[in-house]
Amino acid sequence: MGTVTIGVSIAVPEPHGSLLQERRAGFGDAAAHGIPTHVTLLPPTEVAAAELPAVEAHLTEVAAAGRPFTMRLSGTDSFRPLSPVVYVRVVAGAEECTRLQQRVRSASGPVPRELQFPYHPHVTVAHGIDEAGMDRAQKELADYRAQWPCTGFALHRQDSAGVWHKLREFTFGGRGTVPPQASPADDHGTLPTR
């Protein structure tokens, strides 16, 4: 059966997700349309395809123990020069994301992944592009704001072209598959008008 590359993440729901994905593409990030807008819980990780049922069972348990929480994004920052990334900051929900990713990567689970850098929840809006594009992303999204209720997370698989596809969603409290996350009608992501 071979191996597959998987990732676990919290989706940034509509209309925020598409807006940030389009902005990311506009900054010159060619990978933007192959990566749904998200907050990572498990970075790209290679596993045996035969292990997917065990991974799904583990994620079901992690989700069952979780509870919904508020996610709020506000402003930008960068991992430069350590890593060529500009991101929108997670200002509410960061502690919950940190606890979730620890459970997902638990040494007792099927994906006990060590991280290259300390975990820092964020939403990437530019990665590996030229410095001018990075600077533009950091400046133009500096006033960006969004908020939504986080009710679960998803397992994704990367194809040979580098595009990510959702395999399954997991809802907190063990209620089954998560419906598409809707944002409150009066809570749209905002961009500066300058």
mmCIF file of C-alpha atoms in Angstrom:
data_model
loop_
_atom_site.group_PDB
_atom_site.id
_atom_site.type_symbol
_atom_site.label_atom_id
_atom_site.label_comp_id
_atom_site.label_asym_id
_atom_site.label_seq_id
_atom_site.Cartn_x
_atom_site.Cartn_y
_atom_site.Cartn_z
ATOM 1 C CA MET A 1 0.000 0.000 0.000
ATOM 2 C CA GLY A 2 2.948 2.384 0.445
ATOM 3 C CA THR A 3 2.951 5.664 2.337
ATOM 4 C CA VAL A 4 0.836 8.808 2.314
ATOM 5 C CA THR A 5 1.508 12.348 3.491
ATOM 6 C CA ILE A 6 -1.108 13.586 5.928
ATOM 7 C CA GLY A 7 -1.755 16.740 7.915
ATOM 8 C CA VAL A 8 -4.260 17.761 10.587
ATOM 9 C CA SER A 9 -5.606 21.282 10.755
ATOM 10 C CA ILE A 10 -8.364 23.648 11.793
ATOM 11 C CA ALA A 11 -10.033 25.174 8.747
ATOM 12 C CA VAL A 12 -10.433 28.916 8.498
ATOM 13 C CA PRO A 13 -14.123 29.036 7.474
ATOM 14 C CA GLU A 14 -15.810 31.120 4.789
ATOM 15 C CA PRO A 15 -15.699 33.878 3.896
ATOM 16 C CA HIS A 16 -12.352 34.239 5.664
ATOM 17 C CA GLY A 17 -10.676 31.166 4.154
ATOM 18 C CA SER A 18 -11.200 32.081 0.499
ATOM 19 C CA LEU A 19 -10.331 35.719 1.097
ATOM 20 C CA LEU A 20 -6.971 34.852 2.689
ATOM 21 C CA GLN A 21 -6.269 32.170 0.061
ATOM 22 C CA GLU A 22 -6.844 34.711 -2.737
ATOM 23 C CA ARG A 23 -4.660 37.276 -0.994
ATOM 24 C CA ARG A 24 -1.923 34.642 -0.569
ATOM 25 C CA ALA A 25 -2.057 33.867 -4.289
ATOM 26 C CA GLY A 26 -1.995 37.587 -5.038
ATOM 27 C CA PHE A 27 1.236 38.004 -3.108
ATOM 28 C CA GLY A 28 2.856 35.512 -5.514
ATOM 29 C CA ASP A 29 2.624 32.292 -3.481
ATOM 30 C CA ALA A 30 2.122 29.665 -6.211
ATOM 31 C CA ALA A 31 1.112 26.998 -3.652
ATOM 32 C CA ALA A 32 -1.828 29.045 -2.350
ATOM 33 C CA HIS A 33 -4.616 27.294 -4.274
ATOM 34 C CA GLY A 34 -3.415 23.827 -3.271
ATOM 35 C CA ILE A 35 -3.483 24.604 0.451
ATOM 36 C CA PRO A 36 -6.812 25.371 2.138
ATOM 37 C CA THR A 37 -6.486 28.256 4.624
ATOM 38 C CA HIS A 38 -5.867 26.702 8.039
ATOM 39 C CA VAL A 39 -4.161 26.543 11.413
ATOM 40 C CA THR A 40 -1.881 23.500 11.533
ATOM 41 C CA LEU A 41 -2.190 20.884 14.281
ATOM 42 C CA LEU A 42 0.014 18.242 12.593
ATOM 43 C CA PRO A 43 2.411 19.380 9.847
ATOM 44 C CA PRO A 44 2.942 17.240 6.723
ATOM 45 C CA THR A 45 3.765 13.760 8.036
ATOM 46 C CA GLU A 46 4.436 10.574 6.100
ATOM 47 C CA VAL A 47 2.653 7.471 7.387
ATOM 48 C CA ALA A 48 1.997 3.992 6.051
ATOM 49 C CA ALA A 49 -1.326 3.954 4.183
ATOM 50 C CA ALA A 50 -2.317 0.947 6.288
ATOM 51 C CA GLU A 51 -2.054 3.161 9.394
ATOM 52 C CA LEU A 52 -4.801 5.565 8.280
ATOM 53 C CA PRO A 53 -7.583 3.730 10.181
ATOM 54 C CA ALA A 54 -5.502 3.948 13.382
ATOM 55 C CA VAL A 55 -4.861 7.650 12.740
ATOM 56 C CA GLU A 56 -8.584 8.269 12.245
ATOM 57 C CA ALA A 57 -9.449 6.356 15.431
ATOM 58 C CA HIS A 58 -6.874 8.404 17.360
ATOM 59 C CA LEU A 59 -8.216 11.706 15.974
ATOM 60 C CA THR A 60 -11.755 10.636 16.866
ATOM 61 C CA GLU A 61 -10.622 10.216 20.479
ATOM 62 C CA VAL A 62 -8.802 13.557 20.481
ATOM 63 C CA ALA A 63 -11.886 15.319 19.125
ATOM 64 C CA ALA A 64 -14.224 13.560 21.562
ATOM 65 C CA ALA A 65 -12.229 15.012 24.470
ATOM 66 C CA GLY A 66 -12.256 18.527 22.979
ATOM 67 C CA ARG A 67 -14.737 21.363 23.377
ATOM 68 C CA PRO A 68 -15.627 24.218 20.996
ATOM 69 C CA PHE A 69 -13.710 27.452 21.464
ATOM 70 C CA THR A 70 -13.427 30.890 19.889
ATOM 71 C CA MET A 71 -10.760 31.458 17.255
ATOM 72 C CA ARG A 72 -9.790 35.057 16.595
ATOM 73 C CA LEU A 73 -7.233 36.321 14.079
ATOM 74 C CA SER A 74 -5.699 39.772 14.285
ATOM 75 C CA GLY A 75 -2.807 41.368 12.429
ATOM 76 C CA THR A 76 0.347 39.884 10.952
ATOM 77 C CA ASP A 77 3.806 38.765 11.939
ATOM 78 C CA SER A 78 6.638 36.785 10.374
ATOM 79 C CA PHE A 79 9.023 33.947 11.158
ATOM 80 C CA ARG A 80 11.725 35.648 9.072
ATOM 81 C CA PRO A 81 14.696 35.287 8.988
ATOM 82 C CA LEU A 82 14.418 31.824 10.588
ATOM 83 C CA SER A 83 11.727 30.698 8.134
ATOM 84 C CA PRO A 84 10.349 32.513 5.025
ATOM 85 C CA VAL A 85 6.777 32.836 6.316
ATOM 86 C CA VAL A 86 4.390 35.745 6.890
ATOM 87 C CA TYR A 87 1.252 34.903 8.834
ATOM 88 C CA VAL A 88 -1.935 36.240 10.388
ATOM 89 C CA ARG A 89 -1.748 35.937 14.171
ATOM 90 C CA VAL A 90 -4.054 33.738 16.254
ATOM 91 C CA VAL A 91 -4.925 35.971 19.214
ATOM 92 C CA ALA A 92 -7.711 33.840 20.720
ATOM 93 C CA GLY A 93 -7.702 30.060 20.622
ATOM 94 C CA ALA A 94 -3.916 29.686 20.642
ATOM 95 C CA GLU A 95 -3.844 27.802 23.955
ATOM 96 C CA GLU A 96 -6.554 25.421 22.763
ATOM 97 C CA CYS A 97 -4.669 24.819 19.487
ATOM 98 C CA THR A 98 -1.494 24.108 21.449
ATOM 99 C CA ARG A 99 -3.246 21.529 23.634
ATOM 100 C CA LEU A 100 -4.905 19.922 20.603
ATOM 101 C CA GLN A 101 -1.682 19.557 18.629
ATOM 102 C CA GLN A 102 0.002 17.983 21.669
ATOM 103 C CA ARG A 103 -2.780 15.384 21.850
ATOM 104 C CA VAL A 104 -2.633 14.751 18.091
ATOM 105 C CA ARG A 105 1.151 14.187 18.260
ATOM 106 C CA SER A 106 1.042 12.248 21.545
ATOM 107 C CA ALA A 107 3.812 9.669 21.967
ATOM 108 C CA SER A 108 1.123 7.091 22.721
ATOM 109 C CA GLY A 109 -0.671 7.745 19.406
ATOM 110 C CA PRO A 110 0.026 6.673 15.810
ATOM 111 C CA VAL A 111 1.696 9.975 14.784
ATOM 112 C CA PRO A 112 4.224 10.870 17.540
ATOM 113 C CA ARG A 113 5.801 13.563 15.364
ATOM 114 C CA GLU A 114 8.660 15.743 16.615
ATOM 115 C CA LEU A 115 8.530 19.340 15.388
ATOM 116 C CA GLN A 116 11.345 21.217 13.666
ATOM 117 C CA PHE A 117 10.376 24.442 15.481
ATOM 118 C CA PRO A 118 8.371 25.111 18.680
ATOM 119 C CA TYR A 119 4.623 25.047 17.972
ATOM 120 C CA HIS A 120 3.140 28.470 17.212
ATOM 121 C CA PRO A 121 -0.456 28.530 15.885
ATOM 122 C CA HIS A 122 -0.839 30.853 12.902
ATOM 123 C CA VAL A 123 -2.424 31.239 9.444
ATOM 124 C CA THR A 124 0.198 31.397 6.690
ATOM 125 C CA VAL A 125 -0.432 34.102 4.067
ATOM 126 C CA ALA A 126 2.965 33.996 2.302
ATOM 127 C CA HIS A 127 5.613 31.275 2.200
ATOM 128 C CA GLY A 128 8.873 31.041 0.308
ATOM 129 C CA ILE A 129 8.274 34.021 -1.972
ATOM 130 C CA ASP A 130 10.534 37.011 -2.628
ATOM 131 C CA GLU A 131 11.112 39.538 0.147
ATOM 132 C CA ALA A 132 9.044 42.226 -1.579
ATOM 133 C CA GLY A 133 6.035 39.890 -1.648
ATOM 134 C CA MET A 134 6.592 38.973 2.002
ATOM 135 C CA ASP A 135 6.793 42.626 2.998
ATOM 136 C CA ARG A 136 3.619 43.381 1.033
ATOM 137 C CA ALA A 137 1.718 40.514 2.701
ATOM 138 C CA GLN A 138 2.793 41.626 6.161
ATOM 139 C CA LYS A 139 1.825 45.258 5.501
ATOM 140 C CA GLU A 140 -1.434 44.762 3.582
ATOM 141 C CA LEU A 141 -2.935 42.291 6.057
ATOM 142 C CA ALA A 142 -1.708 44.099 9.176
ATOM 143 C CA ASP A 143 -5.251 45.259 10.000
ATOM 144 C CA TYR A 144 -6.974 41.964 9.146
ATOM 145 C CA ARG A 145 -9.450 40.662 11.735
ATOM 146 C CA ALA A 146 -11.682 37.570 11.824
ATOM 147 C CA GLN A 147 -13.439 35.483 14.463
ATOM 148 C CA TRP A 148 -15.444 32.241 14.456
ATOM 149 C CA PRO A 149 -16.458 29.341 16.717
ATOM 150 C CA CYS A 150 -14.060 26.428 16.235
ATOM 151 C CA THR A 151 -16.018 23.182 16.532
ATOM 152 C CA GLY A 152 -13.504 20.647 15.226
ATOM 153 C CA PHE A 153 -10.619 19.885 12.895
ATOM 154 C CA ALA A 154 -9.864 17.827 9.788
ATOM 155 C CA LEU A 155 -7.477 15.193 8.442
ATOM 156 C CA HIS A 156 -6.004 15.972 5.016
ATOM 157 C CA ARG A 157 -3.902 14.027 2.513
ATOM 158 C CA GLN A 158 -1.414 15.562 0.092
ATOM 159 C CA ASP A 159 -1.407 14.299 -3.499
ATOM 160 C CA SER A 160 1.618 13.932 -5.779
ATOM 161 C CA ALA A 161 1.106 17.487 -7.111
ATOM 162 C CA GLY A 162 1.301 18.927 -3.592
ATOM 163 C CA VAL A 163 -2.442 19.659 -3.364
ATOM 164 C CA TRP A 164 -4.180 18.917 -0.055
ATOM 165 C CA HIS A 165 -7.502 17.024 0.037
ATOM 166 C CA LYS A 166 -9.766 16.642 3.051
ATOM 167 C CA LEU A 167 -10.232 13.005 4.096
ATOM 168 C CA ARG A 168 -12.425 13.474 7.140
ATOM 169 C CA GLU A 169 -13.623 16.041 9.656
ATOM 170 C CA PHE A 170 -13.759 15.482 13.402
ATOM 171 C CA THR A 171 -16.086 17.372 15.716
ATOM 172 C CA PHE A 172 -15.434 18.195 19.356
ATOM 173 C CA GLY A 173 -17.421 16.153 21.837
ATOM 174 C CA GLY A 174 -17.683 13.175 19.475
ATOM 175 C CA ARG A 175 -20.760 14.312 17.559
ATOM 176 C CA GLY A 176 -19.585 12.845 14.234
ATOM 177 C CA THR A 177 -18.567 14.647 11.071
ATOM 178 C CA VAL A 178 -18.285 18.418 11.349
ATOM 179 C CA PRO A 179 -20.609 20.351 9.021
ATOM 180 C CA PRO A 180 -19.015 23.169 7.022
ATOM 181 C CA GLN A 181 -18.182 25.902 9.507
ATOM 182 C CA ALA A 182 -20.292 28.999 9.020
ATOM 183 C CA SER A 183 -19.320 32.354 10.383
ATOM 184 C CA PRO A 184 -21.866 34.617 12.059
ATOM 185 C CA ALA A 185 -23.578 36.904 9.539
ATOM 186 C CA ASP A 186 -22.233 40.022 11.247
ATOM 187 C CA ASP A 187 -18.658 38.736 11.624
ATOM 188 C CA HIS A 188 -16.771 39.046 8.350
ATOM 189 C CA GLY A 189 -13.011 39.240 8.025
ATOM 190 C CA THR A 190 -12.000 42.821 7.554
ATOM 191 C CA LEU A 191 -9.238 44.371 5.526
ATOM 192 C CA PRO A 192 -7.912 47.882 5.706
ATOM 193 C CA THR A 193 -9.553 50.294 3.279
ATOM 194 C CA ARG A 194 -6.350 52.161 2.477
#
